Amino acid sequence: MVRWCWLLWLLPGALWAEAIGGYAAGCQMNARALPGSGPGYYVIRSERQRYYGQPQMIHYLQDLGHRVSRAGLPPMLVGDIAMQRGGPFAYGHRSHQTGLDADIWLRSPPANPLPRQLETIEAVDMVDHRHYILSADFRDQQRQLLALAARDQRVNRIFVHPLIKQAMCQAYGESPWLRKIRPWFGHSSHFHVRLTCPEGQSRCQPQAPVPAGTGCGAELAGWLNDKAGEITAGPRTPWRPTLPKACVGWVR
Ligand SMILES: [Zn+2]
């Protein structure tokens, strides 16, 4: 028995899942892989191997898939979560480092997609950027998907384009979960779900709580007026943050 205890003590990273550091400067231990498909969802672009997350994230996505299918909505498309050990991506977003962030596309999949189609599927932009309005592709099914995603207690915030936040405010009025839907440029073809640090994980660095209220008033108006901000939100140079000590040498 004593020998077994020694083994357990030596291998904590391999046995217990943990999110370490901040969403944009961290890593993860013992991540789980989201299976390529399940009720109500498909993983896209799996060849990038960014389908690893903390168990809380994997369960959240699977639960959301069940809710999507029960609501009669088309299956959702799950894009990047995190790399197996987390850490910064070589390209793309700055966050997604601790297995607690995931991107869900707003377009529907083709019926019975082949794995090859899921690798190459194109994003559909829900915003007509020239006229600064939502496109005809943004419909009630997108609103319902976002509402289902945001109602879950595990969700800390969800990032969407300001015009999508506006559409959610118009559709759902004073719903308390609206505060979790946060405007952010660059989120017009997908939304980004961020979960709260799992209970008891002291090395997971939380983000400041979202402000009180629905965020549908002055704050949203500020975002909607900042069209210049949208134009400058283009591709960024690779993000190389200073990682917590526990992540150095663990991530690539
Ligand atoms: Zn994202």
CSV table of C-alpha atoms and ligand atoms in Angstrom, one decimal:
chain,number,residue,atom,x,y,z
A,1,MET,CA,0.0,0.0,0.0
A,2,VAL,CA,2.8,2.4,1.0
A,3,ARG,CA,4.5,1.7,-2.4
A,4,TRP,CA,1.4,2.6,-4.3
A,5,CYS,CA,1.1,5.9,-2.5
A,6,TRP,CA,4.6,6.7,-3.6
A,7,LEU,CA,3.6,6.2,-7.2
A,8,LEU,CA,0.6,8.4,-6.9
A,9,TRP,CA,2.7,11.1,-5.4
A,10,LEU,CA,5.2,11.0,-8.2
A,11,LEU,CA,2.7,11.3,-11.0
A,12,PRO,CA,0.2,14.0,-10.1
A,13,GLY,CA,0.2,15.6,-13.5
A,14,ALA,CA,-0.6,12.3,-15.2
A,15,LEU,CA,-3.5,11.5,-12.8
A,16,TRP,CA,-5.4,14.6,-11.9
A,17,ALA,CA,-6.6,17.2,-14.4
A,18,GLU,CA,-5.7,20.8,-13.7
A,19,ALA,CA,-5.8,24.1,-15.4
A,20,ILE,CA,-2.7,26.1,-14.5
A,21,GLY,CA,-2.3,29.9,-14.9
A,22,GLY,CA,-4.4,32.3,-16.9
A,23,TYR,CA,-6.6,31.7,-19.9
A,24,ALA,CA,-3.9,33.5,-22.1
A,25,ALA,CA,-0.8,32.4,-20.2
A,26,GLY,CA,-1.1,28.8,-18.9
A,27,CYS,CA,-1.2,25.1,-19.5
A,28,GLN,CA,-3.2,22.1,-18.6
A,29,MET,CA,-2.5,18.7,-17.0
A,30,ASN,CA,-4.2,15.5,-17.8
A,31,ALA,CA,-6.5,17.0,-20.5
A,32,ARG,CA,-9.3,14.8,-22.0
A,33,ALA,CA,-10.0,14.6,-25.7
A,34,LEU,CA,-13.5,15.5,-26.9
A,35,PRO,CA,-14.6,12.5,-29.1
A,36,GLY,CA,-14.9,13.5,-32.8
A,37,SER,CA,-18.7,13.5,-32.7
A,38,GLY,CA,-21.6,12.8,-30.3
A,39,PRO,CA,-25.2,13.7,-29.8
A,40,GLY,CA,-25.7,17.3,-31.1
A,41,TYR,CA,-22.1,18.1,-32.1
A,42,TYR,CA,-19.2,17.5,-34.5
A,43,VAL,CA,-15.5,18.4,-33.9
A,44,ILE,CA,-14.1,20.3,-36.9
A,45,ARG,CA,-10.5,20.6,-38.1
A,46,SER,CA,-9.5,17.8,-35.8
A,47,GLU,CA,-6.1,17.4,-37.6
A,48,ARG,CA,-5.0,20.5,-35.7
A,49,GLN,CA,-5.3,18.4,-32.5
A,50,ARG,CA,-6.8,21.3,-30.6
A,51,TYR,CA,-9.7,19.2,-29.2
A,52,TYR,CA,-8.3,18.7,-25.7
A,53,GLY,CA,-9.8,20.3,-22.6
A,54,GLN,CA,-10.3,20.0,-18.9
A,55,PRO,CA,-12.9,17.4,-18.0
A,56,GLN,CA,-15.3,20.2,-17.0
A,57,MET,CA,-15.0,21.6,-20.6
A,58,ILE,CA,-15.5,18.2,-22.2
A,59,HIS,CA,-18.6,17.5,-20.1
A,60,TYR,CA,-19.9,21.0,-20.7
A,61,LEU,CA,-19.7,20.5,-24.5
A,62,GLN,CA,-21.2,17.0,-24.4
A,63,ASP,CA,-24.1,18.3,-22.2
A,64,LEU,CA,-24.6,21.2,-24.5
A,65,GLY,CA,-24.7,18.8,-27.5
A,66,HIS,CA,-27.5,16.9,-25.8
A,67,ARG,CA,-29.4,20.1,-25.2
A,68,VAL,CA,-28.9,21.1,-28.8
A,69,SER,CA,-30.3,17.8,-30.0
A,70,ARG,CA,-33.2,17.8,-27.6
A,71,ALA,CA,-34.1,21.4,-28.8
A,72,GLY,CA,-34.2,20.1,-32.4
A,73,LEU,CA,-31.4,22.4,-33.4
A,74,PRO,CA,-28.8,21.3,-36.0
A,75,PRO,CA,-25.6,19.8,-34.5
A,76,MET,CA,-23.1,22.4,-33.4
A,77,LEU,CA,-19.6,22.5,-34.8
A,78,VAL,CA,-16.9,22.6,-32.1
A,79,GLY,CA,-13.6,24.2,-33.3
A,80,ASP,CA,-10.5,24.9,-31.2
A,81,ILE,CA,-10.4,24.0,-27.5
A,82,ALA,CA,-6.7,23.6,-26.5
A,83,MET,CA,-3.7,21.5,-27.2
A,84,GLN,CA,-3.1,18.4,-25.1
A,85,ARG,CA,-0.8,20.2,-22.7
A,86,GLY,CA,-2.3,23.6,-23.4
A,87,GLY,CA,0.0,26.6,-23.7
A,88,PRO,CA,0.0,29.2,-26.5
A,89,PHE,CA,-0.9,28.3,-30.1
A,90,ALA,CA,1.7,28.8,-32.8
A,91,TYR,CA,-1.0,30.8,-34.6
A,92,GLY,CA,-4.5,32.0,-33.9
A,93,HIS,CA,-6.0,33.1,-30.6
A,94,ARG,CA,-4.1,34.2,-27.5
A,95,SER,CA,-6.3,32.3,-25.0
A,96,HIS,CA,-7.3,28.7,-25.2
A,97,GLN,CA,-4.3,27.8,-23.1
A,98,THR,CA,-5.8,26.0,-20.0
A,99,GLY,CA,-8.5,23.8,-21.5
A,100,LEU,CA,-11.3,26.1,-20.3
A,101,ASP,CA,-11.9,27.9,-23.6
A,102,ALA,CA,-13.7,26.6,-26.7
A,103,ASP,CA,-14.9,27.9,-30.0
A,104,ILE,CA,-18.3,26.9,-31.4
A,105,TRP,CA,-19.1,27.9,-34.9
A,106,LEU,CA,-22.4,29.6,-35.8
A,107,ARG,CA,-23.0,27.8,-39.1
A,108,SER,CA,-24.7,24.5,-39.4
A,109,PRO,CA,-22.9,21.4,-40.6
A,110,PRO,CA,-24.0,19.7,-43.9
A,111,ALA,CA,-26.2,16.7,-43.4
A,112,ASN,CA,-24.3,13.5,-42.5
A,113,PRO,CA,-20.9,15.1,-43.1
A,114,LEU,CA,-17.9,13.0,-44.1
A,115,PRO,CA,-14.8,13.4,-41.8
A,116,ARG,CA,-13.0,15.0,-44.8
A,117,GLN,CA,-15.8,17.7,-45.0
A,118,LEU,CA,-15.3,18.5,-41.4
A,119,GLU,CA,-11.6,19.1,-41.9
A,120,THR,CA,-12.2,21.7,-44.7
A,121,ILE,CA,-15.5,23.2,-43.8
A,122,GLU,CA,-15.6,27.0,-44.2
A,123,ALA,CA,-16.7,29.5,-41.6
A,124,VAL,CA,-19.8,31.5,-42.4
A,125,ASP,CA,-19.6,35.2,-41.3
A,126,MET,CA,-22.8,36.3,-39.6
A,127,VAL,CA,-21.9,40.0,-40.1
A,128,ASP,CA,-22.1,42.0,-43.2
A,129,HIS,CA,-19.1,44.2,-42.3
A,130,ARG,CA,-19.6,46.7,-45.1
A,131,HIS,CA,-23.1,47.7,-44.0
A,132,TYR,CA,-22.4,46.8,-40.4
A,133,ILE,CA,-25.5,44.7,-40.0
A,134,LEU,CA,-26.1,41.0,-39.3
A,135,SER,CA,-26.4,38.9,-42.4
A,136,ALA,CA,-29.4,36.8,-43.3
A,137,ASP,CA,-27.5,33.7,-42.0
A,138,PHE,CA,-28.0,34.8,-38.4
A,139,ARG,CA,-31.4,33.4,-37.5
A,140,ASP,CA,-33.3,32.1,-34.5
A,141,GLN,CA,-31.3,28.8,-34.5
A,142,GLN,CA,-28.1,30.8,-33.8
A,143,ARG,CA,-29.9,32.8,-31.0
A,144,GLN,CA,-31.2,29.6,-29.4
A,145,LEU,CA,-27.8,27.9,-29.5
A,146,LEU,CA,-26.2,30.9,-27.8
A,147,ALA,CA,-28.9,31.0,-25.2
A,148,LEU,CA,-28.4,27.3,-24.4
A,149,ALA,CA,-24.7,27.8,-24.2
A,150,ALA,CA,-24.9,30.8,-21.9
A,151,ARG,CA,-27.5,29.4,-19.5
A,152,ASP,CA,-25.0,26.8,-18.1
A,153,GLN,CA,-23.7,27.6,-14.6
A,154,ARG,CA,-20.2,26.5,-15.6
A,155,VAL,CA,-19.9,29.3,-18.1
A,156,ASN,CA,-18.0,32.4,-17.1
A,157,ARG,CA,-18.4,34.4,-20.3
A,158,ILE,CA,-19.1,34.0,-24.0
A,159,PHE,CA,-17.5,36.3,-26.6
A,160,VAL,CA,-19.5,37.4,-29.6
A,161,HIS,CA,-19.4,40.2,-32.2
A,162,PRO,CA,-21.1,43.4,-30.8
A,163,LEU,CA,-23.9,43.0,-33.4
A,164,ILE,CA,-24.6,39.5,-32.1
A,165,LYS,CA,-24.7,40.8,-28.5
A,166,GLN,CA,-27.2,43.4,-29.7
A,167,ALA,CA,-29.4,40.7,-31.3
A,168,MET,CA,-29.4,38.7,-28.1
A,169,CYS,CA,-30.4,41.7,-26.1
A,170,GLN,CA,-33.2,42.4,-28.4
A,171,ALA,CA,-34.4,38.7,-28.3
A,172,TYR,CA,-33.9,38.0,-24.6
A,173,GLY,CA,-34.5,41.3,-22.9
A,174,GLU,CA,-33.6,41.1,-19.2
A,175,SER,CA,-32.5,37.5,-18.9
A,176,PRO,CA,-29.8,37.3,-16.3
A,177,TRP,CA,-27.4,35.1,-18.3
A,178,LEU,CA,-27.2,37.9,-21.0
A,179,ARG,CA,-24.4,39.5,-18.8
A,180,LYS,CA,-22.2,36.5,-19.7
A,181,ILE,CA,-22.5,37.3,-23.4
A,182,ARG,CA,-19.7,39.7,-23.9
A,183,PRO,CA,-19.0,41.8,-27.0
A,184,TRP,CA,-15.6,41.3,-28.6
A,185,PHE,CA,-14.4,41.8,-32.2
A,186,GLY,CA,-13.4,38.9,-34.3
A,187,HIS,CA,-16.3,36.7,-33.2
A,188,SER,CA,-18.7,36.9,-36.0
A,189,SER,CA,-18.5,33.4,-37.4
A,190,HIS,CA,-18.0,31.6,-34.1
A,191,PHE,CA,-18.6,32.3,-30.4
A,192,HIS,CA,-16.0,31.6,-27.7
A,193,VAL,CA,-17.1,30.0,-24.5
A,194,ARG,CA,-15.0,30.4,-21.4
A,195,LEU,CA,-15.6,28.3,-18.3
A,196,THR,CA,-14.9,29.4,-14.7
A,197,CYS,CA,-11.9,27.9,-13.0
A,198,PRO,CA,-12.9,24.5,-11.6
A,199,GLU,CA,-13.5,24.3,-7.9
A,200,GLY,CA,-10.5,23.8,-5.7
A,201,GLN,CA,-7.9,24.5,-8.4
A,202,SER,CA,-5.8,27.1,-6.7
A,203,ARG,CA,-3.3,27.4,-9.6
A,204,CYS,CA,-6.1,28.3,-12.1
A,205,GLN,CA,-6.1,32.1,-12.4
A,206,PRO,CA,-9.6,33.5,-12.6
A,207,GLN,CA,-10.7,36.4,-14.7
A,208,ALA,CA,-12.4,39.4,-13.1
A,209,PRO,CA,-16.2,38.8,-12.8
A,210,VAL,CA,-18.3,40.3,-15.5
A,211,PRO,CA,-19.9,43.6,-14.6
A,212,ALA,CA,-23.4,43.6,-13.1
A,213,GLY,CA,-26.4,44.1,-15.4
A,214,THR,CA,-27.1,42.7,-18.8
A,215,GLY,CA,-24.5,44.7,-20.6
A,216,CYS,CA,-27.1,45.7,-23.2
A,217,GLY,CA,-27.0,49.5,-22.5
A,218,ALA,CA,-24.2,52.0,-22.6
A,219,GLU,CA,-21.4,49.4,-22.7
A,220,LEU,CA,-22.9,47.8,-25.8
A,221,ALA,CA,-23.5,51.2,-27.4
A,222,GLY,CA,-19.8,52.0,-27.0
A,223,TRP,CA,-18.8,48.8,-28.8
A,224,LEU,CA,-21.3,49.4,-31.6
A,225,ASN,CA,-19.9,52.9,-32.2
A,226,ASP,CA,-16.3,51.6,-32.3
A,227,LYS,CA,-16.2,50.5,-35.9
A,228,ALA,CA,-12.6,51.4,-36.1
A,229,GLY,CA,-11.8,48.8,-33.4
A,230,GLU,CA,-13.3,46.2,-35.6
A,231,ILE,CA,-11.1,47.1,-38.5
A,232,THR,CA,-7.9,46.9,-36.5
A,233,ALA,CA,-8.8,43.5,-35.0
A,234,GLY,CA,-7.0,41.6,-37.7
A,235,PRO,CA,-4.5,38.7,-37.5
A,236,ARG,CA,-1.9,39.1,-34.8
A,237,THR,CA,1.7,38.1,-34.4
A,238,PRO,CA,2.3,34.9,-32.4
A,239,TRP,CA,1.6,35.4,-28.7
A,240,ARG,CA,4.4,34.4,-26.5
A,241,PRO,CA,3.4,35.1,-22.8
A,242,THR,CA,5.4,34.4,-19.7
A,243,LEU,CA,4.1,31.1,-18.5
A,244,PRO,CA,3.7,30.0,-14.8
A,245,LYS,CA,6.7,27.9,-13.7
A,246,ALA,CA,4.7,24.7,-13.7
A,247,CYS,CA,4.1,25.1,-17.4
A,248,VAL,CA,7.6,25.8,-18.5
A,249,GLY,CA,9.1,22.7,-20.1
A,250,TRP,CA,5.6,21.1,-20.1
A,251,VAL,CA,4.3,22.9,-23.1
A,252,ARG,CA,6.1,23.0,-26.5
B,1,ZN,ZN,-11.8,31.4,-29.2
